[in-house]
Amino acid sequence: MEVYGTKLTSRLLLGTSQYPSPAILADAVKAAGSDVVTVSLRRESGVERAGQGFWSLIRSLGVKVLPNTAGCHTVKEAVATAQMAREVFGTPWIKLEVIGNHDTLQPDPFALVEAAGILTRDGFQVFPYTTDDLIVAEKLVEAGCQVLMPWGAPIGSGKGLNNRFALRSMRAHFPDVPLVVDAGIGLPSHAADAMELGYDAILLNTAVAKAGDPVRMAEAFRHAVEAGRLAFEADPMEPRDMAAPSTPVLGTAFRS
Amino acid sequence: MRVLVIGAGVAGLTAAHAFAERGCTVRIVERGEALGAASCSRFAGGMLAPWCERESAEETVVELGQEALAYWPKIHPATLRHGSLVVAPRRDEREIDRFARRTTRHRLLDADGLAGLEPDLAGRFGRALYFADEAHLDPRAALPSLAGRLDAMGVPIRFGTEVTEPPPDVDLTVDCRGLAAADLLPDLRGVKGEMLVLRCPDVQLSRPVRMLHPRFPLYIVPRGDGLFMVGATMIESAERARVTARSVVELLNAAYALHPAFGEAELVEIGADARPAFPDNLPRVRRIGDRLFLNGLYRHGFLLSPAVARIAAEFALEGKQVQGITEAGGGKE
């Protein structure tokens, strides 16, 4: 898979917050086989680079860093956070989150599109966290986004794919844009489900970080994402209402 | 053996105590002007809750933490062994099940059981987890108790003193500077915690209560005299004093969700400091040259310091190693 001209070997992107310790996070990233991790800057940073200790741990993982603007509620906040992230991590990549509601953490699509335009013109490569709305997605592409990251369900809810129909039409509508399901994944089966729909990758955090054994769960997700992708590429059979024997009935011996 | 301990936080004081108990001549230097003035121990919750902590900490914390339950009542008789409680707002009640699965030594209480223990919480929560064996103390009273004990043992504390080079009349330097030791321990980082102290005579609690919330798990520790400590945020930052409005709102929300009377509480203090932590969030006793570092107590200062101080003394005096905690290397080794 390729995003903004960069080839990724893994289709599983991991968030870095809420782990029991940075050491467990490092082991989980290894077990997931991820080559991209996303890091939140807003809360952790504080003033005068006080988050440096954690950032250098992240950099030492040896994977690509996708900084994010988690916790930002306005265009202004998100743009400022993105600029700080570019300076700290030396990357034009930014996972753009502009939250519209404190409780549901759903994106504010209007502010999102506006911020995506501003950041793209400023040279950023924007990974927008969006809803499954097609029109918003179109506006994001018009604003310069070359990847779209619709939610499966609200952040941290672990509910899986809330609206498979919408996600399926999004895939059909944007056959050439890399699509990443971001948020709402709780189980490996949810991740496999999205990959079977033809999604290019999965971004998740809580499902691994808050598992009793995050490292083992990271491995489970690696298998699920790989399995879902393989299944998609293998062109699955169509379900049908009638039984169809896998062994032909014709020519078998007499049955009682 | 003549031992110099740098730092009079909970790590330094317990370390000084462990070495003095084993016959060493110990003295302490502290950069702050008074006990606790420059230590993050001052902002600690003071929960001695090894079993609760297992929810997000390694088994080592449970094993070592149990020593604190025997240690502190001897040093600080006002340590209260009243257990601790875990509750969740109704819509997040499933968090109780998750917490119960990940921890041991607890009992599930129904609403009546909870009301029996904490009458002021009657009718507020349908279920609670009760960890009967846990205890709590007031860090700002426990540190002076330990300093008093050290004074009686002939261990002096010199305040307002920074040490760069250990003086020649010292055989061993025990470095307990917390996050300040990051100058010599590059793998040490800060994890900021913000806390409040509220005065609310309308609410009576006998033990710490943890409020589970998927986004902001917080706790409230009764300090007596109508005072409550509400803590604590966990932010990957080495910043020491700044408290954000958002954190204060979250802490107050947790208190208010526990009991609406906290809405009328007096806001006595808003505080913050950074906890010193290694990448696995577990403590280390590390020898580099002729300096022994005791650091990385993270959010477990009062819980782990008695065991880690003992391990440090046994390591330095008897060469006894503990897998995962003691490390020797570098410098003049």
PDB file of C-alpha atoms in Angstrom, chain A:
ATOM      1  CA  MET A   1       0.000   0.000   0.000  1.00  0.00           C
ATOM      2  CA  GLU A   2       1.172   3.505  -0.811  1.00  0.00           C
ATOM      3  CA  VAL A   3       0.244   6.823   0.825  1.00  0.00           C
ATOM      4  CA  TYR A   4       1.625  10.132  -0.361  1.00  0.00           C
ATOM      5  CA  GLY A   5       4.291   8.272  -2.307  1.00  0.00           C
ATOM      6  CA  THR A   6       5.465   6.240   0.692  1.00  0.00           C
ATOM      7  CA  LYS A   7       5.213   2.460   0.530  1.00  0.00           C
ATOM      8  CA  LEU A   8       3.938   0.791   3.688  1.00  0.00           C
ATOM      9  CA  THR A   9       4.601  -2.885   4.330  1.00  0.00           C
ATOM     10  CA  SER A  10       1.994  -3.245   7.080  1.00  0.00           C
ATOM     11  CA  ARG A  11      -1.687  -2.429   6.819  1.00  0.00           C
ATOM     12  CA  LEU A  12      -2.048  -2.017  10.574  1.00  0.00           C
ATOM     13  CA  LEU A  13      -1.351   1.428  12.022  1.00  0.00           C
ATOM     14  CA  LEU A  14      -1.131   1.717  15.808  1.00  0.00           C
ATOM     15  CA  GLY A  15      -1.879   4.523  18.242  1.00  0.00           C
ATOM     16  CA  THR A  16       0.553   5.040  21.119  1.00  0.00           C
ATOM     17  CA  SER A  17      -1.544   6.203  24.057  1.00  0.00           C
ATOM     18  CA  GLN A  18      -3.000   4.414  27.093  1.00  0.00           C
ATOM     19  CA  TYR A  19      -0.494   1.538  27.193  1.00  0.00           C
ATOM     20  CA  PRO A  20       0.572   0.290  30.635  1.00  0.00           C
ATOM     21  CA  SER A  21       4.117   1.427  29.829  1.00  0.00           C
ATOM     22  CA  PRO A  22       6.233   2.580  26.885  1.00  0.00           C
ATOM     23  CA  ALA A  23       8.058  -0.760  27.058  1.00  0.00           C
ATOM     24  CA  ILE A  24       4.785  -2.637  26.455  1.00  0.00           C
ATOM     25  CA  LEU A  25       3.928  -0.197  23.670  1.00  0.00           C
ATOM     26  CA  ALA A  26       7.260  -0.996  21.990  1.00  0.00           C
ATOM     27  CA  ASP A  27       6.607  -4.736  22.224  1.00  0.00           C
ATOM     28  CA  ALA A  28       3.064  -4.266  20.887  1.00  0.00           C
ATOM     29  CA  VAL A  29       4.300  -2.305  17.864  1.00  0.00           C
ATOM     30  CA  LYS A  30       6.747  -5.114  17.149  1.00  0.00           C
ATOM     31  CA  ALA A  31       4.068  -7.783  17.530  1.00  0.00           C
ATOM     32  CA  ALA A  32       1.665  -5.838  15.306  1.00  0.00           C
ATOM     33  CA  GLY A  33       4.343  -5.565  12.635  1.00  0.00           C
ATOM     34  CA  SER A  34       3.247  -1.945  12.133  1.00  0.00           C
ATOM     35  CA  ASP A  35       5.521   0.460  10.345  1.00  0.00           C
ATOM     36  CA  VAL A  36       3.458   3.528  11.231  1.00  0.00           C
ATOM     37  CA  VAL A  37       2.469   4.726  14.700  1.00  0.00           C
ATOM     38  CA  THR A  38       0.386   7.764  15.481  1.00  0.00           C
ATOM     39  CA  VAL A  39       1.319  10.084  18.340  1.00  0.00           C
ATOM     40  CA  SER A  40      -0.822  12.699  20.000  1.00  0.00           C
ATOM     41  CA  LEU A  41       0.898  15.987  20.596  1.00  0.00           C
ATOM     42  CA  ARG A  42      -1.588  18.289  22.141  1.00  0.00           C
ATOM     43  CA  ARG A  43      -1.860  17.017  25.714  1.00  0.00           C
ATOM     44  CA  GLU A  44       1.547  15.456  26.049  1.00  0.00           C
ATOM     45  CA  SER A  45       3.575  18.355  24.842  1.00  0.00           C
ATOM     46  CA  GLY A  46       3.071  21.089  27.368  1.00  0.00           C
ATOM     47  CA  VAL A  47       5.555  23.903  27.130  1.00  0.00           C
ATOM     48  CA  GLU A  48       9.229  23.828  26.236  1.00  0.00           C
ATOM     49  CA  ARG A  49       9.232  20.327  24.795  1.00  0.00           C
ATOM     50  CA  ALA A  50       8.380  18.722  28.123  1.00  0.00           C
ATOM     51  CA  GLY A  51       7.146  15.633  26.257  1.00  0.00           C
ATOM     52  CA  GLN A  52      10.618  14.988  24.862  1.00  0.00           C
ATOM     53  CA  GLY A  53      11.165  11.833  26.955  1.00  0.00           C
ATOM     54  CA  PHE A  54       8.147  10.069  25.461  1.00  0.00           C
ATOM     55  CA  TRP A  55       8.794  11.393  21.948  1.00  0.00           C
ATOM     56  CA  SER A  56      12.318  10.032  21.899  1.00  0.00           C
ATOM     57  CA  LEU A  57      10.959   6.647  23.011  1.00  0.00           C
ATOM     58  CA  ILE A  58       8.558   6.792  20.055  1.00  0.00           C
ATOM     59  CA  ARG A  59      11.329   7.748  17.654  1.00  0.00           C
ATOM     60  CA  SER A  60      13.462   4.880  18.955  1.00  0.00           C
ATOM     61  CA  LEU A  61      10.794   2.393  17.791  1.00  0.00           C
ATOM     62  CA  GLY A  62      12.257   2.780  14.317  1.00  0.00           C
ATOM     63  CA  VAL A  63       8.873   3.178  12.607  1.00  0.00           C
ATOM     64  CA  LYS A  64       7.311   6.097  10.746  1.00  0.00           C
ATOM     65  CA  VAL A  65       5.563   8.583  12.987  1.00  0.00           C
ATOM     66  CA  LEU A  66       2.174   9.961  12.038  1.00  0.00           C
ATOM     67  CA  PRO A  67       1.577  12.799  14.496  1.00  0.00           C
ATOM     68  CA  ASN A  68      -2.062  13.579  15.255  1.00  0.00           C
ATOM     69  CA  THR A  69      -4.106  16.511  16.461  1.00  0.00           C
ATOM     70  CA  ALA A  70      -6.205  14.513  18.941  1.00  0.00           C
ATOM     71  CA  GLY A  71      -8.167  16.672  21.326  1.00  0.00           C
ATOM     72  CA  CYS A  72      -8.338  19.700  19.015  1.00  0.00           C
ATOM     73  CA  HIS A  73     -11.785  21.251  18.721  1.00  0.00           C
ATOM     74  CA  THR A  74     -11.126  24.139  16.326  1.00  0.00           C
ATOM     75  CA  VAL A  75      -9.379  24.767  13.015  1.00  0.00           C
ATOM     76  CA  LYS A  76      -6.942  27.121  14.731  1.00  0.00           C
ATOM     77  CA  GLU A  77      -5.947  24.589  17.404  1.00  0.00           C
ATOM     78  CA  ALA A  78      -5.553  21.796  14.850  1.00  0.00           C
ATOM     79  CA  VAL A  79      -3.396  23.896  12.519  1.00  0.00           C
ATOM     80  CA  ALA A  80      -1.163  25.075  15.369  1.00  0.00           C
ATOM     81  CA  THR A  81      -0.771  21.514  16.661  1.00  0.00           C
ATOM     82  CA  ALA A  82       0.082  20.250  13.172  1.00  0.00           C
ATOM     83  CA  GLN A  83       2.778  22.887  12.818  1.00  0.00           C
ATOM     84  CA  MET A  84       4.267  21.957  16.179  1.00  0.00           C
ATOM     85  CA  ALA A  85       4.163  18.274  15.192  1.00  0.00           C
ATOM     86  CA  ARG A  86       6.024  18.955  11.962  1.00  0.00           C
ATOM     87  CA  GLU A  87       8.732  20.707  13.921  1.00  0.00           C
ATOM     88  CA  VAL A  88       9.028  18.008  16.590  1.00  0.00           C
ATOM     89  CA  PHE A  89       8.966  14.964  14.315  1.00  0.00           C
ATOM     90  CA  GLY A  90      10.282  16.432  11.075  1.00  0.00           C
ATOM     91  CA  THR A  91       7.482  14.955   8.972  1.00  0.00           C
ATOM     92  CA  PRO A  92       4.875  16.542   6.669  1.00  0.00           C
ATOM     93  CA  TRP A  93       2.405  13.807   7.698  1.00  0.00           C
ATOM     94  CA  ILE A  94      -0.440  14.775   9.977  1.00  0.00           C
ATOM     95  CA  LYS A  95      -3.429  12.783  11.146  1.00  0.00           C
ATOM     96  CA  LEU A  96      -6.008  15.535  11.290  1.00  0.00           C
ATOM     97  CA  GLU A  97      -8.631  15.305  14.012  1.00  0.00           C
ATOM     98  CA  VAL A  98     -11.011  18.156  14.665  1.00  0.00           C
ATOM     99  CA  ILE A  99     -13.484  17.011  17.275  1.00  0.00           C
ATOM    100  CA  GLY A 100     -17.042  18.335  17.079  1.00  0.00           C
ATOM    101  CA  ASN A 101     -18.526  16.844  20.210  1.00  0.00           C
ATOM    102  CA  HIS A 102     -16.803  16.246  23.506  1.00  0.00           C
ATOM    103  CA  ASP A 103     -18.919  13.228  24.399  1.00  0.00           C
ATOM    104  CA  THR A 104     -19.094  11.295  21.132  1.00  0.00           C
ATOM    105  CA  LEU A 105     -15.715  12.564  19.848  1.00  0.00           C
ATOM    106  CA  GLN A 106     -17.182  12.683  16.367  1.00  0.00           C
ATOM    107  CA  PRO A 107     -15.384  14.816  13.808  1.00  0.00           C
ATOM    108  CA  ASP A 108     -16.585  18.321  12.964  1.00  0.00           C
ATOM    109  CA  PRO A 109     -16.696  17.859   9.181  1.00  0.00           C
ATOM    110  CA  PHE A 110     -16.845  21.579   8.373  1.00  0.00           C
ATOM    111  CA  ALA A 111     -13.805  22.456  10.453  1.00  0.00           C
ATOM    112  CA  LEU A 112     -12.064  19.310   9.217  1.00  0.00           C
ATOM    113  CA  VAL A 113     -12.403  20.284   5.545  1.00  0.00           C
ATOM    114  CA  GLU A 114     -11.267  23.827   6.271  1.00  0.00           C
ATOM    115  CA  ALA A 115      -8.223  22.703   8.275  1.00  0.00           C
ATOM    116  CA  ALA A 116      -7.334  20.094   5.631  1.00  0.00           C
ATOM    117  CA  GLY A 117      -7.235  22.833   2.977  1.00  0.00           C
ATOM    118  CA  ILE A 118      -5.085  25.153   5.085  1.00  0.00           C
ATOM    119  CA  LEU A 119      -2.621  22.398   5.985  1.00  0.00           C
ATOM    120  CA  THR A 120      -2.373  21.043   2.421  1.00  0.00           C
ATOM    121  CA  ARG A 121      -1.569  24.511   1.092  1.00  0.00           C
ATOM    122  CA  ASP A 122       1.088  24.726   3.818  1.00  0.00           C
ATOM    123  CA  GLY A 123       2.775  21.589   2.468  1.00  0.00           C
ATOM    124  CA  PHE A 124       1.308  19.027   4.852  1.00  0.00           C
ATOM    125  CA  GLN A 125       0.224  15.547   3.797  1.00  0.00           C
ATOM    126  CA  VAL A 126      -3.071  15.219   5.582  1.00  0.00           C
ATOM    127  CA  PHE A 127      -4.629  11.981   6.897  1.00  0.00           C
ATOM    128  CA  PRO A 128      -8.126  13.149   7.881  1.00  0.00           C
ATOM    129  CA  TYR A 129     -10.132  11.363  10.578  1.00  0.00           C
ATOM    130  CA  THR A 130     -13.641  11.703   9.165  1.00  0.00           C
ATOM    131  CA  THR A 131     -17.113  10.211   9.267  1.00  0.00           C
ATOM    132  CA  ASP A 132     -18.390   7.832   6.592  1.00  0.00           C
ATOM    133  CA  ASP A 133     -20.169  10.687   4.783  1.00  0.00           C
ATOM    134  CA  LEU A 134     -19.409  10.626   1.045  1.00  0.00           C
ATOM    135  CA  ILE A 135     -19.779  14.344   0.460  1.00  0.00           C
ATOM    136  CA  VAL A 136     -17.454  15.254   3.284  1.00  0.00           C
ATOM    137  CA  ALA A 137     -15.010  12.727   1.842  1.00  0.00           C
ATOM    138  CA  GLU A 138     -15.262  14.347  -1.578  1.00  0.00           C
ATOM    139  CA  LYS A 139     -14.588  17.775  -0.101  1.00  0.00           C
ATOM    140  CA  LEU A 140     -11.547  16.386   1.700  1.00  0.00           C
ATOM    141  CA  VAL A 141     -10.185  14.969  -1.536  1.00  0.00           C
ATOM    142  CA  GLU A 142     -10.837  18.330  -3.228  1.00  0.00           C
ATOM    143  CA  ALA A 143      -8.965  20.000  -0.367  1.00  0.00           C
ATOM    144  CA  GLY A 144      -5.942  17.882  -1.256  1.00  0.00           C
ATOM    145  CA  CYS A 145      -6.217  14.774   0.922  1.00  0.00           C
ATOM    146  CA  GLN A 146      -4.813  11.698  -0.823  1.00  0.00           C
ATOM    147  CA  VAL A 147      -6.010   9.317   1.892  1.00  0.00           C
ATOM    148  CA  LEU A 148      -9.288   9.113   3.831  1.00  0.00           C
ATOM    149  CA  MET A 149      -9.788   7.719   7.297  1.00  0.00           C
ATOM    150  CA  PRO A 150     -13.465   7.153   8.087  1.00  0.00           C
ATOM    151  CA  TRP A 151     -14.550   5.942  11.499  1.00  0.00           C
ATOM    152  CA  GLY A 152     -15.925   2.468  12.088  1.00  0.00           C
ATOM    153  CA  ALA A 153     -17.591   3.657  15.302  1.00  0.00           C
ATOM    154  CA  PRO A 154     -16.872   6.394  17.866  1.00  0.00           C
ATOM    155  CA  ILE A 155     -13.290   6.588  19.176  1.00  0.00           C
ATOM    156  CA  GLY A 156     -12.583   4.074  21.919  1.00  0.00           C
ATOM    157  CA  SER A 157     -16.047   2.505  21.727  1.00  0.00           C
ATOM    158  CA  GLY A 158     -14.825  -0.846  20.353  1.00  0.00           C
ATOM    159  CA  LYS A 159     -18.132  -1.356  18.565  1.00  0.00           C
ATOM    160  CA  GLY A 160     -16.695  -2.355  15.200  1.00  0.00           C
ATOM    161  CA  LEU A 161     -18.213  -1.264  11.899  1.00  0.00           C
ATOM    162  CA  ASN A 162     -21.338   0.665  12.843  1.00  0.00           C
ATOM    163  CA  ASN A 163     -22.442   1.233   9.281  1.00  0.00           C
ATOM    164  CA  ARG A 164     -21.125  -1.363   6.851  1.00  0.00           C
ATOM    165  CA  PHE A 165     -23.340  -0.036   4.103  1.00  0.00           C
ATOM    166  CA  ALA A 166     -21.780   3.434   4.298  1.00  0.00           C
ATOM    167  CA  LEU A 167     -18.267   2.029   4.436  1.00  0.00           C
ATOM    168  CA  ARG A 168     -18.997  -0.222   1.464  1.00  0.00           C
ATOM    169  CA  SER A 169     -20.319   2.671  -0.618  1.00  0.00           C
ATOM    170  CA  MET A 170     -17.313   4.748   0.350  1.00  0.00           C
ATOM    171  CA  ARG A 171     -15.045   2.018  -0.980  1.00  0.00           C
ATOM    172  CA  ALA A 172     -17.052   1.892  -4.211  1.00  0.00           C
ATOM    173  CA  HIS A 173     -17.085   5.681  -4.491  1.00  0.00           C
ATOM    174  CA  PHE A 174     -13.326   6.107  -4.038  1.00  0.00           C
ATOM    175  CA  PRO A 175     -11.770   3.088  -5.732  1.00  0.00           C
ATOM    176  CA  ASP A 176      -8.372   4.787  -6.071  1.00  0.00           C
ATOM    177  CA  VAL A 177      -8.027   6.632  -2.770  1.00  0.00           C
ATOM    178  CA  PRO A 178      -6.366   4.703   0.062  1.00  0.00           C
ATOM    179  CA  LEU A 179      -9.030   4.168   2.735  1.00  0.00           C
ATOM    180  CA  VAL A 180      -8.179   3.470   6.363  1.00  0.00           C
ATOM    181  CA  VAL A 181     -10.765   2.596   8.998  1.00  0.00           C
ATOM    182  CA  ASP A 182      -9.791   4.751  11.949  1.00  0.00           C
ATOM    183  CA  ALA A 183     -11.563   4.435  15.305  1.00  0.00           C
ATOM    184  CA  GLY A 184     -14.169   2.081  16.724  1.00  0.00           C
ATOM    185  CA  ILE A 185     -12.359  -1.206  16.148  1.00  0.00           C
ATOM    186  CA  GLY A 186     -12.634  -3.425  19.231  1.00  0.00           C
ATOM    187  CA  LEU A 187     -11.859  -6.923  18.021  1.00  0.00           C
ATOM    188  CA  PRO A 188      -9.683  -8.539  15.371  1.00  0.00           C
ATOM    189  CA  SER A 189     -12.878  -9.732  13.660  1.00  0.00           C
ATOM    190  CA  HIS A 190     -13.897  -6.067  13.189  1.00  0.00           C
ATOM    191  CA  ALA A 191     -10.549  -5.368  11.541  1.00  0.00           C
ATOM    192  CA  ALA A 192     -10.869  -8.417   9.292  1.00  0.00           C
ATOM    193  CA  ASP A 193     -14.404  -7.308   8.387  1.00  0.00           C
ATOM    194  CA  ALA A 194     -13.164  -3.894   7.218  1.00  0.00           C
ATOM    195  CA  MET A 195     -10.307  -5.436   5.263  1.00  0.00           C
ATOM    196  CA  GLU A 196     -12.703  -7.866   3.579  1.00  0.00           C
ATOM    197  CA  LEU A 197     -14.706  -4.839   2.428  1.00  0.00           C
ATOM    198  CA  GLY A 198     -11.601  -3.762   0.569  1.00  0.00           C
ATOM    199  CA  TYR A 199     -10.259  -1.163   2.988  1.00  0.00           C
ATOM    200  CA  ASP A 200      -6.550  -0.573   2.613  1.00  0.00           C
ATOM    201  CA  ALA A 201      -5.601  -0.437   6.266  1.00  0.00           C
ATOM    202  CA  ILE A 202      -6.767  -0.194   9.871  1.00  0.00           C
ATOM    203  CA  LEU A 203      -5.742   2.369  12.462  1.00  0.00           C
ATOM    204  CA  LEU A 204      -6.474   1.490  16.076  1.00  0.00           C
ATOM    205  CA  ASN A 205      -5.276   2.175  19.596  1.00  0.00           C
ATOM    206  CA  THR A 206      -7.572   1.344  22.513  1.00  0.00           C
ATOM    207  CA  ALA A 207      -8.343  -2.226  21.404  1.00  0.00           C
ATOM    208  CA  VAL A 208      -4.672  -3.097  21.799  1.00  0.00           C
ATOM    209  CA  ALA A 209      -3.580  -0.681  24.541  1.00  0.00           C
ATOM    210  CA  LYS A 210      -6.433  -1.582  26.899  1.00  0.00           C
ATOM    211  CA  ALA A 211      -6.354  -5.332  26.334  1.00  0.00           C
ATOM    212  CA  GLY A 212      -5.228  -7.417  29.301  1.00  0.00           C
ATOM    213  CA  ASP A 213      -2.226  -8.481  27.224  1.00  0.00           C
ATOM    214  CA  PRO A 214      -1.612  -5.710  24.673  1.00  0.00           C
ATOM    215  CA  VAL A 215       1.262  -7.532  22.965  1.00  0.00           C
ATOM    216  CA  ARG A 216      -0.775 -10.650  22.298  1.00  0.00           C
ATOM    217  CA  MET A 217      -3.720  -8.563  21.097  1.00  0.00           C
ATOM    218  CA  ALA A 218      -1.408  -6.677  18.724  1.00  0.00           C
ATOM    219  CA  GLU A 219      -0.377 -10.000  17.237  1.00  0.00           C
ATOM    220  CA  ALA A 220      -4.024 -11.046  16.911  1.00  0.00           C
ATOM    221  CA  PHE A 221      -4.760  -7.853  14.983  1.00  0.00           C
ATOM    222  CA  ARG A 222      -1.771  -8.409  12.702  1.00  0.00           C
ATOM    223  CA  HIS A 223      -3.183 -11.821  11.728  1.00  0.00           C
ATOM    224  CA  ALA A 224      -6.707 -10.430  11.317  1.00  0.00           C
ATOM    225  CA  VAL A 225      -5.620  -7.575   9.072  1.00  0.00           C
ATOM    226  CA  GLU A 226      -3.531  -9.926   6.955  1.00  0.00           C
ATOM    227  CA  ALA A 227      -6.355 -12.472   6.777  1.00  0.00           C
ATOM    228  CA  GLY A 228      -8.920  -9.846   5.804  1.00  0.00           C
ATOM    229  CA  ARG A 229      -6.660  -8.456   3.088  1.00  0.00           C
ATOM    230  CA  LEU A 230      -5.874 -11.909   1.675  1.00  0.00           C
ATOM    231  CA  ALA A 231      -9.586 -12.722   1.648  1.00  0.00           C
ATOM    232  CA  PHE A 232     -10.363  -9.524  -0.234  1.00  0.00           C
ATOM    233  CA  GLU A 233      -7.670 -10.223  -2.814  1.00  0.00           C
ATOM    234  CA  ALA A 234      -8.879 -13.812  -3.166  1.00  0.00           C
ATOM    235  CA  ASP A 235     -12.333 -12.593  -4.303  1.00  0.00           C
ATOM    236  CA  PRO A 236     -14.716 -14.213  -1.804  1.00  0.00           C
ATOM    237  CA  MET A 237     -17.707 -16.280  -2.883  1.00  0.00           C
ATOM    238  CA  GLU A 238     -21.165 -14.712  -2.853  1.00  0.00           C
ATOM    239  CA  PRO A 239     -23.439 -15.818  -0.024  1.00  0.00           C
ATOM    240  CA  ARG A 240     -26.675 -17.479  -1.123  1.00  0.00           C
ATOM    241  CA  ASP A 241     -29.897 -18.561   0.502  1.00  0.00           C
ATOM    242  CA  MET A 242     -29.812 -22.154  -0.647  1.00  0.00           C
ATOM    243  CA  ALA A 243     -27.422 -24.866   0.393  1.00  0.00           C
ATOM    244  CA  ALA A 244     -24.973 -25.861  -2.312  1.00  0.00           C
ATOM    245  CA  PRO A 245     -23.130 -29.101  -1.572  1.00  0.00           C
ATOM    246  CA  SER A 246     -19.399 -28.882  -1.902  1.00  0.00           C
ATOM    247  CA  THR A 247     -19.370 -32.464  -3.116  1.00  0.00           C
ATOM    248  CA  PRO A 248     -21.615 -33.131  -6.131  1.00  0.00           C
ATOM    249  CA  VAL A 249     -24.662 -35.247  -5.239  1.00  0.00           C
ATOM    250  CA  LEU A 250     -24.851 -36.618  -8.734  1.00  0.00           C
ATOM    251  CA  GLY A 251     -23.237 -40.014  -9.092  1.00  0.00           C
ATOM    252  CA  THR A 252     -23.047 -40.866  -5.409  1.00  0.00           C
ATOM    253  CA  ALA A 253     -24.144 -44.287  -4.262  1.00  0.00           C
ATOM    254  CA  PHE A 254     -27.738 -45.044  -3.200  1.00  0.00           C
ATOM    255  CA  ARG A 255     -28.751 -43.595   0.155  1.00  0.00           C
ATOM    256  CA  SER A 256     -31.488 -44.782   2.435  1.00  0.00           C
TER     257      SER A 256
END
